[in-house]
Tab-separated table of C-alpha atoms and ligand atoms in Angstrom:
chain	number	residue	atom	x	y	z
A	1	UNK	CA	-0.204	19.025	25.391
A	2	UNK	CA	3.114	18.839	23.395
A	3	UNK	CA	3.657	20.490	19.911
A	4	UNK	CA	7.008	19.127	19.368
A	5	UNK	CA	7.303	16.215	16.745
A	6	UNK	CA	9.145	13.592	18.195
A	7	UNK	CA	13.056	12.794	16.586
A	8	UNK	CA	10.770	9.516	14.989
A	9	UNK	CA	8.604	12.062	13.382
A	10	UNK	CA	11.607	15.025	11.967
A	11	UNK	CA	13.427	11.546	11.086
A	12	UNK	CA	10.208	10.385	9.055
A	13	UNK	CA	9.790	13.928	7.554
A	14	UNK	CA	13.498	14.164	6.259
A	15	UNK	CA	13.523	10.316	4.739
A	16	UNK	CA	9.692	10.974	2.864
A	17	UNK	CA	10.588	14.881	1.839
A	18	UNK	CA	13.894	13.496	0.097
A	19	UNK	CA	12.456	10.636	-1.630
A	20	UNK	CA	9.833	12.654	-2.555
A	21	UNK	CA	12.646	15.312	-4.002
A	22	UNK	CA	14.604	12.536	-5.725
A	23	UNK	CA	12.274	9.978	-7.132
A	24	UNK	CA	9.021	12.164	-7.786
A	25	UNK	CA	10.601	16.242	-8.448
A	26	UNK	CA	11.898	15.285	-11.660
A	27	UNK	CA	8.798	13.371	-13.454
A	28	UNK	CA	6.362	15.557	-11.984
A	29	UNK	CA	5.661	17.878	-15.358
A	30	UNK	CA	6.279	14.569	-17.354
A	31	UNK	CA	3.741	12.301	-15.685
A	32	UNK	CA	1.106	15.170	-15.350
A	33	UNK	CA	1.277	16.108	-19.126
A	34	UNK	CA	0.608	12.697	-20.055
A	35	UNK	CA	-1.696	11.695	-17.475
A	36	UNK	CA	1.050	8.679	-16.668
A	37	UNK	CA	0.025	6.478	-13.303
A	38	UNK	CA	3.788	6.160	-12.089
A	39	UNK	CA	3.122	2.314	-11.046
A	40	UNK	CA	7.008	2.092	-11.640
A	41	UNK	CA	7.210	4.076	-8.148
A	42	UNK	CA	4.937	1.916	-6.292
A	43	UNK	CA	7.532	-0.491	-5.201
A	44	UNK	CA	10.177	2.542	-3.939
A	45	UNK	CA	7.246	4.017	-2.091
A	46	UNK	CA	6.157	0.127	-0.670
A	47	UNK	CA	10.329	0.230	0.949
A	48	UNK	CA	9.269	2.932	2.616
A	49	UNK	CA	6.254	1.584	3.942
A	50	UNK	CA	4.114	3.858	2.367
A	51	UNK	CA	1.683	1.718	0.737
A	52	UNK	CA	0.820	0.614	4.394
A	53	UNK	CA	1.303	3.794	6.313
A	54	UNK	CA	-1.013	2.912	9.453
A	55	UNK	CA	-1.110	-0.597	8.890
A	56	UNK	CA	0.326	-3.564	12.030
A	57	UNK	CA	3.147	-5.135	10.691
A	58	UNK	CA	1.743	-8.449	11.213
A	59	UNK	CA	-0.641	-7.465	7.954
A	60	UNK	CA	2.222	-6.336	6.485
A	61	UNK	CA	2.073	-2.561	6.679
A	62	UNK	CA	4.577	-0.416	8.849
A	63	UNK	CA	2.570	0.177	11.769
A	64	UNK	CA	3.135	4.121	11.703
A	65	UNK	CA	0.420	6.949	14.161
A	66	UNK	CA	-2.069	8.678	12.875
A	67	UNK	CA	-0.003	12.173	12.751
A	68	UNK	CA	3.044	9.781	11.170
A	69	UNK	CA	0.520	9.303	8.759
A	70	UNK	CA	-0.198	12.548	7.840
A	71	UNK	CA	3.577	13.348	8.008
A	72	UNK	CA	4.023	10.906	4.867
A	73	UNK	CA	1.300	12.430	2.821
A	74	UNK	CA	1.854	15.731	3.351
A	75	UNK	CA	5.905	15.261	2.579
A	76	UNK	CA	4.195	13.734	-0.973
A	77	UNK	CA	1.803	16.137	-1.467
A	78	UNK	CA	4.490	19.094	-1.031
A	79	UNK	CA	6.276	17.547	-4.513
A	80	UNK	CA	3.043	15.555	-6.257
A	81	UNK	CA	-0.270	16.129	-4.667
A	82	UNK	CA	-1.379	13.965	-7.352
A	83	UNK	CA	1.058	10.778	-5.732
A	84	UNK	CA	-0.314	12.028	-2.771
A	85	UNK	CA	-4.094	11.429	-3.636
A	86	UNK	CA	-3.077	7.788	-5.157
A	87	UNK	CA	-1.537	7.364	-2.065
A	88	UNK	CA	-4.799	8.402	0.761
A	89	UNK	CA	-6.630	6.274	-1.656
A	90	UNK	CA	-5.011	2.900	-1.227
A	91	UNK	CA	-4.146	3.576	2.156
A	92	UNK	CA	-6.951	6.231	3.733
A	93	UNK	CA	-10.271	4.122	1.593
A	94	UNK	CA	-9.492	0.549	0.114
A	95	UNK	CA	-7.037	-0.694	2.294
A	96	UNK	CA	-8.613	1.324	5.440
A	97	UNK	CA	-12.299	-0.384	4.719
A	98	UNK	CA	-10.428	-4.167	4.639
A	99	UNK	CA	-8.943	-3.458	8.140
A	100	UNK	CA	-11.707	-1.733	9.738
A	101	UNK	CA	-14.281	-4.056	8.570
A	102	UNK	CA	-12.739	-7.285	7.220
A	103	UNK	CA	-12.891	-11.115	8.925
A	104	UNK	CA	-8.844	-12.596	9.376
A	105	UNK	CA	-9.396	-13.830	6.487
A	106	UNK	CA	-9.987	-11.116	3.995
A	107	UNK	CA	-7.150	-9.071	6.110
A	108	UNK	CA	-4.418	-12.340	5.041
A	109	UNK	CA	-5.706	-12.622	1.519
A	110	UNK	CA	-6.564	-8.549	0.292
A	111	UNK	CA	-4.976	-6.538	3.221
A	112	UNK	CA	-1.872	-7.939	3.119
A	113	UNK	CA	-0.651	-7.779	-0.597
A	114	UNK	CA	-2.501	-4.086	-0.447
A	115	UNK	CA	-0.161	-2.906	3.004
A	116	UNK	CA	3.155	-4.515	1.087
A	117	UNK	CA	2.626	-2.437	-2.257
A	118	UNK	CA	2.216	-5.530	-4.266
A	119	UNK	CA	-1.570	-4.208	-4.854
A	120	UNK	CA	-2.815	-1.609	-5.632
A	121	UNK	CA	-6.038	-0.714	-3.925
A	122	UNK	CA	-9.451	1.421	-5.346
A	123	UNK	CA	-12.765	2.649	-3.814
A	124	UNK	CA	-15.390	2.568	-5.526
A	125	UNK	CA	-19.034	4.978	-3.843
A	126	UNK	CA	-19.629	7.439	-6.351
A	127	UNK	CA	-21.861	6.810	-9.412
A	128	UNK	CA	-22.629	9.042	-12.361
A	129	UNK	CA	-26.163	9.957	-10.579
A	130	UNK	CA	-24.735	9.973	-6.675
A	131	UNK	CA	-22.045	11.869	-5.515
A	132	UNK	CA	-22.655	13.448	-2.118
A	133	UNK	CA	-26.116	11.834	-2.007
A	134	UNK	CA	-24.456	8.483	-2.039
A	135	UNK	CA	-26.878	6.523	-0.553
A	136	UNK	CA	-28.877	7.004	-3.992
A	137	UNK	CA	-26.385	4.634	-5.616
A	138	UNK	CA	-28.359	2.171	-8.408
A	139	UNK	CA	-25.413	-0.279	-8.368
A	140	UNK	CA	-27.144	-3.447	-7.116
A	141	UNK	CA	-25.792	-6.410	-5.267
A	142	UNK	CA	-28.491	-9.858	-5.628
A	143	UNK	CA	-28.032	-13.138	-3.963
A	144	UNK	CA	-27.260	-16.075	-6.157
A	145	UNK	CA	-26.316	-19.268	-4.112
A	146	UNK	CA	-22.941	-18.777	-2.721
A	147	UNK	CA	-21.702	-15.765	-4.829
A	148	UNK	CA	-23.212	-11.532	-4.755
A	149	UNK	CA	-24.041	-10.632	-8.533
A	150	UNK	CA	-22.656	-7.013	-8.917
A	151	UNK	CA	-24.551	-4.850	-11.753
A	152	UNK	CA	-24.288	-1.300	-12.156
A	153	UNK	CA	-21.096	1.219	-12.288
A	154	UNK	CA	-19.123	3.849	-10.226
A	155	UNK	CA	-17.686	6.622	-11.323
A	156	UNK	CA	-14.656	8.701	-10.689
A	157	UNK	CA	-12.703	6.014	-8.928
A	158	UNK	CA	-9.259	6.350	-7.937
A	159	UNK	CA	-7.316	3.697	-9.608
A	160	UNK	CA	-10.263	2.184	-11.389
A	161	UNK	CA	-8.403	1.181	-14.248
A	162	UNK	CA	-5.535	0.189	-12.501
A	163	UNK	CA	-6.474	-1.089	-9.123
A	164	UNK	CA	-5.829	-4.723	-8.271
A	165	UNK	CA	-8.438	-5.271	-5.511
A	166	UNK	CA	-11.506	-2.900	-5.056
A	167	UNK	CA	-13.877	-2.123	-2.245
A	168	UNK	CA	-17.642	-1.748	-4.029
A	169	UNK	CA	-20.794	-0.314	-2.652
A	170	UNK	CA	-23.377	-1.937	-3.791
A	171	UNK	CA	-27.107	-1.983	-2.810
A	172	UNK	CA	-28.803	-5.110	-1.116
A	173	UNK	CA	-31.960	-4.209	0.096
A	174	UNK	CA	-33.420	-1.129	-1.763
A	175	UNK	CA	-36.371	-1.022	0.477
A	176	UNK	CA	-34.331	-0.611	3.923
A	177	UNK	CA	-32.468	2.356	1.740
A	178	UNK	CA	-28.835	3.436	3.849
A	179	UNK	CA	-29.291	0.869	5.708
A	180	UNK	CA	-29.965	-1.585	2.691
A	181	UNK	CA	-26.357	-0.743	1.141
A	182	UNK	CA	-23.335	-3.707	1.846
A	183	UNK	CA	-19.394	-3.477	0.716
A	184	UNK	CA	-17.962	-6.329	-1.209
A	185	UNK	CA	-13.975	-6.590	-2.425
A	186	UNK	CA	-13.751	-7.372	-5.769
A	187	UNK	CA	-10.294	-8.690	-7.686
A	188	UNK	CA	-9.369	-6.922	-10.771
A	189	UNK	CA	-10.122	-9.645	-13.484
A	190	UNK	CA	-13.416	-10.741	-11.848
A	191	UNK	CA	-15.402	-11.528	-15.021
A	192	UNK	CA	-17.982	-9.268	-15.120
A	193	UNK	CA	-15.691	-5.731	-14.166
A	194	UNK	CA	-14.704	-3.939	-16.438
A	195	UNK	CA	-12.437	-0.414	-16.600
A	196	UNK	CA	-14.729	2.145	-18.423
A	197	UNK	CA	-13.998	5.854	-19.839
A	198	UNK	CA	-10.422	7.214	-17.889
A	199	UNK	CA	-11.491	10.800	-16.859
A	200	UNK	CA	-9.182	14.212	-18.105
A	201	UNK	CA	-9.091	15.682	-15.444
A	202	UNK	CA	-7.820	19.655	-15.138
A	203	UNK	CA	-5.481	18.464	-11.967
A	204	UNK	CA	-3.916	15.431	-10.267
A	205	UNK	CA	-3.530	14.078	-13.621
A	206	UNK	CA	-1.349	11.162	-12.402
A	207	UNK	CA	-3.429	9.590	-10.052
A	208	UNK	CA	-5.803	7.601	-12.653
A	209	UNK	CA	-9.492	8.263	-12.243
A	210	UNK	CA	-12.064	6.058	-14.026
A	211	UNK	CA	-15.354	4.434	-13.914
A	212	UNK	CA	-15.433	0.885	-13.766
A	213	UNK	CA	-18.494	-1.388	-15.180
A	214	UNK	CA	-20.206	-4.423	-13.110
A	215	UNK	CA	-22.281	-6.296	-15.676
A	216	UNK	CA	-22.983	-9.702	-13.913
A	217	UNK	CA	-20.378	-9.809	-12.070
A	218	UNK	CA	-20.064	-12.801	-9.458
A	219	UNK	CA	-18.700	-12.445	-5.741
A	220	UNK	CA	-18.107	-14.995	-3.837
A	221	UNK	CA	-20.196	-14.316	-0.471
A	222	UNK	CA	-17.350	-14.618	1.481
A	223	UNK	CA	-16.225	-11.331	-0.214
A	224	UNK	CA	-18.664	-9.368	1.619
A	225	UNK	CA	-17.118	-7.133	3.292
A	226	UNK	CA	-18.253	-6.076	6.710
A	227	UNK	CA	-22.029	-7.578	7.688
A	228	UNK	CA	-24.879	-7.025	5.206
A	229	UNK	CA	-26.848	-3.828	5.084
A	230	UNK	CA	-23.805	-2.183	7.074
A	231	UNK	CA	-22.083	-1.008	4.208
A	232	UNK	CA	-23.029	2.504	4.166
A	233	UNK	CA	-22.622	2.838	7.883
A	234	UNK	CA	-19.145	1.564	7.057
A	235	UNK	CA	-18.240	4.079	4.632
A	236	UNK	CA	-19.473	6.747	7.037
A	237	UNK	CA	-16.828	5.859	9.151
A	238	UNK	CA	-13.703	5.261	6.652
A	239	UNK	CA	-14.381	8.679	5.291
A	240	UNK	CA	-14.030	10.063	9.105
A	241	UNK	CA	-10.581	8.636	8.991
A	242	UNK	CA	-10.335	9.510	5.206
A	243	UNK	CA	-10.834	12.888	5.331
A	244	UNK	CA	-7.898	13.248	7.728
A	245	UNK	CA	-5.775	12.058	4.886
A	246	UNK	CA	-7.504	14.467	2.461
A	247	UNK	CA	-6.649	17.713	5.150
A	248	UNK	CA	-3.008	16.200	5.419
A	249	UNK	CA	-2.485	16.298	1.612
A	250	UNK	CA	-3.929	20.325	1.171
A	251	UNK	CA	-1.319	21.285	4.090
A	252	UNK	CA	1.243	19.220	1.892
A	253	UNK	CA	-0.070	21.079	-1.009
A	254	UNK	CA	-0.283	24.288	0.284
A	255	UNK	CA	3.363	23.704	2.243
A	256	UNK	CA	4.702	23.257	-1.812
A	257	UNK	CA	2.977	26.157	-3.430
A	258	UNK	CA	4.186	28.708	-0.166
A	259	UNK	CA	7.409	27.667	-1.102
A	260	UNK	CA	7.234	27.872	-4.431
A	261	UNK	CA	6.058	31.211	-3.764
A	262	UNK	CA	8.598	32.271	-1.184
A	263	UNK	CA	11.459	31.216	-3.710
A	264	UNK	CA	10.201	33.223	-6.231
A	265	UNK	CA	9.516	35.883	-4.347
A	266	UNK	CA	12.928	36.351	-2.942
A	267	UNK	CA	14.571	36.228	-6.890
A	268	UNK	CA	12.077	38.254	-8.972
A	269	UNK	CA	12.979	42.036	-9.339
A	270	UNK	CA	10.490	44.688	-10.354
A	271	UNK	CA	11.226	48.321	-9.636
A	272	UNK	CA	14.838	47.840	-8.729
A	273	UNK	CA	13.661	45.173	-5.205
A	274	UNK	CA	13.304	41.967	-5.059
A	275	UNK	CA	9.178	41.660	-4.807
A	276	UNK	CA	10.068	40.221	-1.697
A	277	UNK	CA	10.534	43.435	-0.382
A	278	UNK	CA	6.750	45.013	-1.256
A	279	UNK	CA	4.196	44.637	1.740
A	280	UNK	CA	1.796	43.112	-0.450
A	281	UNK	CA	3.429	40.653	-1.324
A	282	UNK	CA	5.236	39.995	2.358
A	283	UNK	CA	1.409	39.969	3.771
A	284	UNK	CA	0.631	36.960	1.208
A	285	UNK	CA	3.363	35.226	2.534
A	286	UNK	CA	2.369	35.725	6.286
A	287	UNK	CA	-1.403	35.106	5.278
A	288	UNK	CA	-0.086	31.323	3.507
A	289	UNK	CA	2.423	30.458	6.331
A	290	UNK	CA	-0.346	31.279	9.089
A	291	UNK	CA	-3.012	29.600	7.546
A	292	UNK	CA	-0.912	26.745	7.038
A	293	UNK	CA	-0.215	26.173	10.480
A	294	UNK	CA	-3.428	26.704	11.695
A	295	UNK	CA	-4.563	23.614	9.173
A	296	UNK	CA	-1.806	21.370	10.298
A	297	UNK	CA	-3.288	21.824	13.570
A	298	UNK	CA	-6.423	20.608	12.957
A	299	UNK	CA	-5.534	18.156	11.208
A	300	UNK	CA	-2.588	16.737	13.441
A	301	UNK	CA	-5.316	16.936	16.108
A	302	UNK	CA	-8.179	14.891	14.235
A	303	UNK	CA	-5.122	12.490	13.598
A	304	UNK	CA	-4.292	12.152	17.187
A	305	UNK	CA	-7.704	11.672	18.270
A	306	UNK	CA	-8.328	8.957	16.057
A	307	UNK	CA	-5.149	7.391	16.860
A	308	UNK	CA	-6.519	7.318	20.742
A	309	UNK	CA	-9.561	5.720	19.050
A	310	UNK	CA	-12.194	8.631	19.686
A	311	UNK	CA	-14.652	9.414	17.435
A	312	UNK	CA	-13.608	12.194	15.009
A	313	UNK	CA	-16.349	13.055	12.966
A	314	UNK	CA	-16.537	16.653	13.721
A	315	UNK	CA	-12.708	16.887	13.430
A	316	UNK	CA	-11.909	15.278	10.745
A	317	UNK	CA	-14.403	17.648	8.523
A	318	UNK	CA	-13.266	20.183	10.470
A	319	UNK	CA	-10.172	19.458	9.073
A	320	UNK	CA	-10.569	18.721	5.859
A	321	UNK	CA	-12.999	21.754	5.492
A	322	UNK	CA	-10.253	24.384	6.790
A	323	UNK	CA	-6.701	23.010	5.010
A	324	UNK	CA	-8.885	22.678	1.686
A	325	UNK	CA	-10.244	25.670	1.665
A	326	UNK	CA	-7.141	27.291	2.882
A	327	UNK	CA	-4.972	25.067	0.462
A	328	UNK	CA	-6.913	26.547	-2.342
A	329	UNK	CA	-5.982	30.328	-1.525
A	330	UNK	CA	-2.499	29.757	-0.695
A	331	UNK	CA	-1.946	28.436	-4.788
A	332	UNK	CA	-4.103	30.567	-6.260
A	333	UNK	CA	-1.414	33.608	-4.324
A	334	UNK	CA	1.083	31.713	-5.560
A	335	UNK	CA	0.158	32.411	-9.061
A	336	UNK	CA	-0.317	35.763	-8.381
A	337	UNK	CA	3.185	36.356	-6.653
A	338	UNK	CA	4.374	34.730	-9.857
A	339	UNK	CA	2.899	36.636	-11.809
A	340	UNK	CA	2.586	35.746	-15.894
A	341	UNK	CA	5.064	33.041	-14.861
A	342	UNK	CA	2.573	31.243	-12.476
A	343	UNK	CA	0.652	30.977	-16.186
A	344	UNK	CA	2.978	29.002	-17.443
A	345	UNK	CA	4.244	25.253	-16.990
A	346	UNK	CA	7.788	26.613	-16.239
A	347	UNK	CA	6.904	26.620	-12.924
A	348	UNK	CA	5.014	24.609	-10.712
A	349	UNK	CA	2.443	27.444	-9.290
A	350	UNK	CA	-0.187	26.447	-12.386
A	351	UNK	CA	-0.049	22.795	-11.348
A	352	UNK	CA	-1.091	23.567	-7.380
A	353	UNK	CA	-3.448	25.489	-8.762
A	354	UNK	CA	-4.839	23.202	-11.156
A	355	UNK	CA	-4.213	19.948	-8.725
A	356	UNK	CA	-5.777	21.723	-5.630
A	357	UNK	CA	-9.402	22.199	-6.359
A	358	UNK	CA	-10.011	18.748	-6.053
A	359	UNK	CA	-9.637	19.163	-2.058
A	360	UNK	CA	-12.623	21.137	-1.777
A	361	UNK	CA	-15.101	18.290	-3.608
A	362	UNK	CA	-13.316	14.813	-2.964
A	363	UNK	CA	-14.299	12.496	-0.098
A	364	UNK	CA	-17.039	14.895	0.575
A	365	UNK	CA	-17.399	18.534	-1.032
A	366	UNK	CA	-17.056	21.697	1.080
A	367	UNK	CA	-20.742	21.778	1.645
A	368	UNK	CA	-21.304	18.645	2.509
A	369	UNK	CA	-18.206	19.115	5.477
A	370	UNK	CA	-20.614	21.840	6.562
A	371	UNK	CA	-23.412	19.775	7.028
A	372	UNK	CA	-21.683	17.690	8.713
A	373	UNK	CA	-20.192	20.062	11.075
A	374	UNK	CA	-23.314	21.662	11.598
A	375	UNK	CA	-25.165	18.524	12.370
A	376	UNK	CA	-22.984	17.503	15.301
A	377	UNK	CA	-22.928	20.856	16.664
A	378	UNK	CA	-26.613	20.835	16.899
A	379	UNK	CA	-26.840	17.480	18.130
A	380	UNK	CA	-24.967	18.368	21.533
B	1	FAD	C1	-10.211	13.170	-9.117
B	1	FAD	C2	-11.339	12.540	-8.359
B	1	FAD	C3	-11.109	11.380	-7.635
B	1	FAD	C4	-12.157	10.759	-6.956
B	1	FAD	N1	-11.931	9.554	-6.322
B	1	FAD	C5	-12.996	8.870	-5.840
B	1	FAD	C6	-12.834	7.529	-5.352
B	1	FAD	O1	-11.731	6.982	-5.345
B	1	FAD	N2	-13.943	6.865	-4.922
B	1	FAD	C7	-15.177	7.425	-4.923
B	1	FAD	O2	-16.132	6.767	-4.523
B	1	FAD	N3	-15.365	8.703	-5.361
B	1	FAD	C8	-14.313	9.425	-5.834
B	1	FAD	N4	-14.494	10.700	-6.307
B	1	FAD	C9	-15.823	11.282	-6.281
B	1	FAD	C10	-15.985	12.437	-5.302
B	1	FAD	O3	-15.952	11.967	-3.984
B	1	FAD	C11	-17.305	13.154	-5.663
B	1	FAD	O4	-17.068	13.828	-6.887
B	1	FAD	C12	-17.750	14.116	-4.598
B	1	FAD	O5	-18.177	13.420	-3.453
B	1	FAD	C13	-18.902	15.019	-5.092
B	1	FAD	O6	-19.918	14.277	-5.692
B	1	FAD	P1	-20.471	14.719	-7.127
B	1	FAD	O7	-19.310	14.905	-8.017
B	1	FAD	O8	-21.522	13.758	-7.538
B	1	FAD	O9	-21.135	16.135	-6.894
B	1	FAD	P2	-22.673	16.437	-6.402
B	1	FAD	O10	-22.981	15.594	-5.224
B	1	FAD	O11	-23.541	16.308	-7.603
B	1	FAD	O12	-22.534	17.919	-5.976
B	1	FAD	C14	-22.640	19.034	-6.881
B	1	FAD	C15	-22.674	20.296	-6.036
B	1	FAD	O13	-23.870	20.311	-5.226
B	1	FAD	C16	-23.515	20.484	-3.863
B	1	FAD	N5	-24.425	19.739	-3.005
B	1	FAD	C17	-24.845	18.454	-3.142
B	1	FAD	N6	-25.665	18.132	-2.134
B	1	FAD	C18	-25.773	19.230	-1.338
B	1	FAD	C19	-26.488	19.523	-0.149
B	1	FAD	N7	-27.244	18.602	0.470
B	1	FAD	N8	-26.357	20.762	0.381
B	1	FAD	C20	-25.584	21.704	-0.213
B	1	FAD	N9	-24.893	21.481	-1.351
B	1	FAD	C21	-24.981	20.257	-1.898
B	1	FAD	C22	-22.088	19.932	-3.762
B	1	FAD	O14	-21.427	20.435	-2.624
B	1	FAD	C23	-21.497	20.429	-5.067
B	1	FAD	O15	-21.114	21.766	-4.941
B	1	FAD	C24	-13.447	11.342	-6.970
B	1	FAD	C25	-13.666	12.529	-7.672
B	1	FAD	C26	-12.645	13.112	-8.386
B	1	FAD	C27	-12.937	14.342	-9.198
């Protein structure tokens, strides 16, 4: 067992922290206020290879580990968490699904343009009546000669207004239930899909969520993706690798508001002492930096896992459980050690705190991580 990062991984860190502090720091108020998708930074972040993270180079990705991974999201998350989530989307559930599950084929023509950051990828599960229950989804998927007709819509997608190539869930076989659910990949002016409402979200305002609209829409059948009636067992198993990303972006998250925090800390007088110098607030900084640590941890060790191709089901909620739950208490302290000015938008404290909750509910909610982790306890 060794806990150092290798010079790869400190060189990674530096390279992702200061693009992250010259190309994202100074739009980060701008594109939150007005909700802006920075596509315009897709490109700079495709140089670095991070529209590809974990992907082999012969599909066009940068071929990084599992823990490099979490390196890059966690270095974007620490500026944007919002970035951040746009970026374990395309790269931790579109993209992820096509190279898990997709035929040569489908990996040269959607993985490919997806890995180089010439596409943007969305993943679309959730629907307006099935959230954690997703195996209730309505969307249907029927046979017509050579082409799937999609009908039906899903919700609170990641990119669904601006995604070029989409992963769908779509049900098959409604009597065979989970096992009656199949993926497809769908191209962004497919007649038939549409973009409907963009949500307003209270965080991660940048990252576009919408629901998008099937009405007819024709696939051809080689745009299944993965074999039929496997699709839910698929998703079962992207989300495992998923929810890695999702614990890697609420340590980057929680790394940002700590230092926020710190910062302030270390200016702000009160009393004649910089509140630095109070024990309450000194124990909110040890209570952040420990808990931190702990959840890089467990997430660093779900990533490694996975990278050595075990199964990581347990881990990875583990994971994701712990550094969103943590992530969540570090920024809500660091409001408090900023007092009336973690209120305000003059500081970044109300945006971790606004950004953050979403770690508790997306790519499984808090509960649901539970039940998971409870359920392969008790199957031992
Ligand atoms: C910003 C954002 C981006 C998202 N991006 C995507 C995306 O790209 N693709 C995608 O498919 N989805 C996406 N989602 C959807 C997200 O994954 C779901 O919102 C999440 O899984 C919860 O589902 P739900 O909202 O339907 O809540 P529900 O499932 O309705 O849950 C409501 C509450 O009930 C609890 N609950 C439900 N079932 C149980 C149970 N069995 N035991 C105990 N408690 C339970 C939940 O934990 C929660 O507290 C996104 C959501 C948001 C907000």
């Amino acid at each position: 067992m060794d806990f150092r990062p290798t010079d790869e991984q400190q060189l990674l860190r530096r390279s992702v922290r200061e693009f992250a502090e010259t190309e994202i720091r100074p739009h980060v108020r701008e594109w939150d206020e007005q909700q802006h998708f920075p596509r315009e930074l897709v490109p700079k972040m495709a140089a670095l290879g991070l529209l590809g993270i974990q992907f082999p180079e012969e599909y066009g990705g940068a071929g990084m580990s599992g823990v490099e991974y979490c390196i890059c999201i966690e270095e974007i998350a620490r500026v944007d968490p919002a970035v951040a989530l746009s970026l374990a989307a395309h790269n931790g559930l579109c993209s992820s699904h096509i190279a898990l599950f997709g035929t040569e084929a489908q990996k040269q023509r959607f993985l490919v343009p997806l890995a180089r950051g010439e596409k943007v990828g969305a993943w679309g599960l959730t629907e307006s009546t099935s959230g954690s229950d997703a195996a209730g989804m309505r969307t249907t998927a029927k046979r017509a000669g050579q082409c799937w007709v999609l009908d039906g819509s899903k919700t609170f997608t990641t990119h669904g207004r601006v995604g070029d190539i989409m992963v769908v869930m779509a049900v098959t076989d409604r009597a065979a239930g989970a096992k009656g659910i199949s993926a497809f990949i769908v191209d962004r002016d497919t007649p038939g899909k549409t973009p409907g409402k963009k949500e307003d979200k209270l965080g991660m305002r940048a990252s576009d969520t919408s629901e998008v609209i099937f009405e007819n829409c024709r696939i051809p059948a080689d745009q299944m993706l993965g074999a039929e009636g496997q699709g839910f067992v698929n998703t079962m198993q992207v989300l495992d690798a998923g929810r890695i990303g999702i614990a890697a972006l609420s340590v980057g998250l929680a790394q940002g508001a700590y230092e926020a925090a710190l910062a302030y800390a270390r200016e702000r007088k009160a009393f004649g002492k910089t509140i630095s110098s109070f024990q309450a607030i000194q124990f909110k900084l040890a209570d952040a930096a420990t808990r931190i640590e702990a959840a890089r941890l467990l997430t660093y060790r779900a990533a490694f896992m996975k990278e050595q191709g075990q199964r990581t089901t347990l881990e990875s909620s583990m994971a994701k459980l712990y550094a969103s739950e943590i992530a969540v208490r570090v920024a809500e302290e660091c409001v408090q050690i900023h007092g009336g000015y973690g209120f305000v938008k003059d500081y970044p404290a109300e945006k971790y705190f606004r950004d953050v909750k979403l770690m508790t509910i997306g790519e499984g909610t808090s509960e649901i991580q539970r039940l998971v982790i409870a359920r392969r306890l008790l199957s031992r």
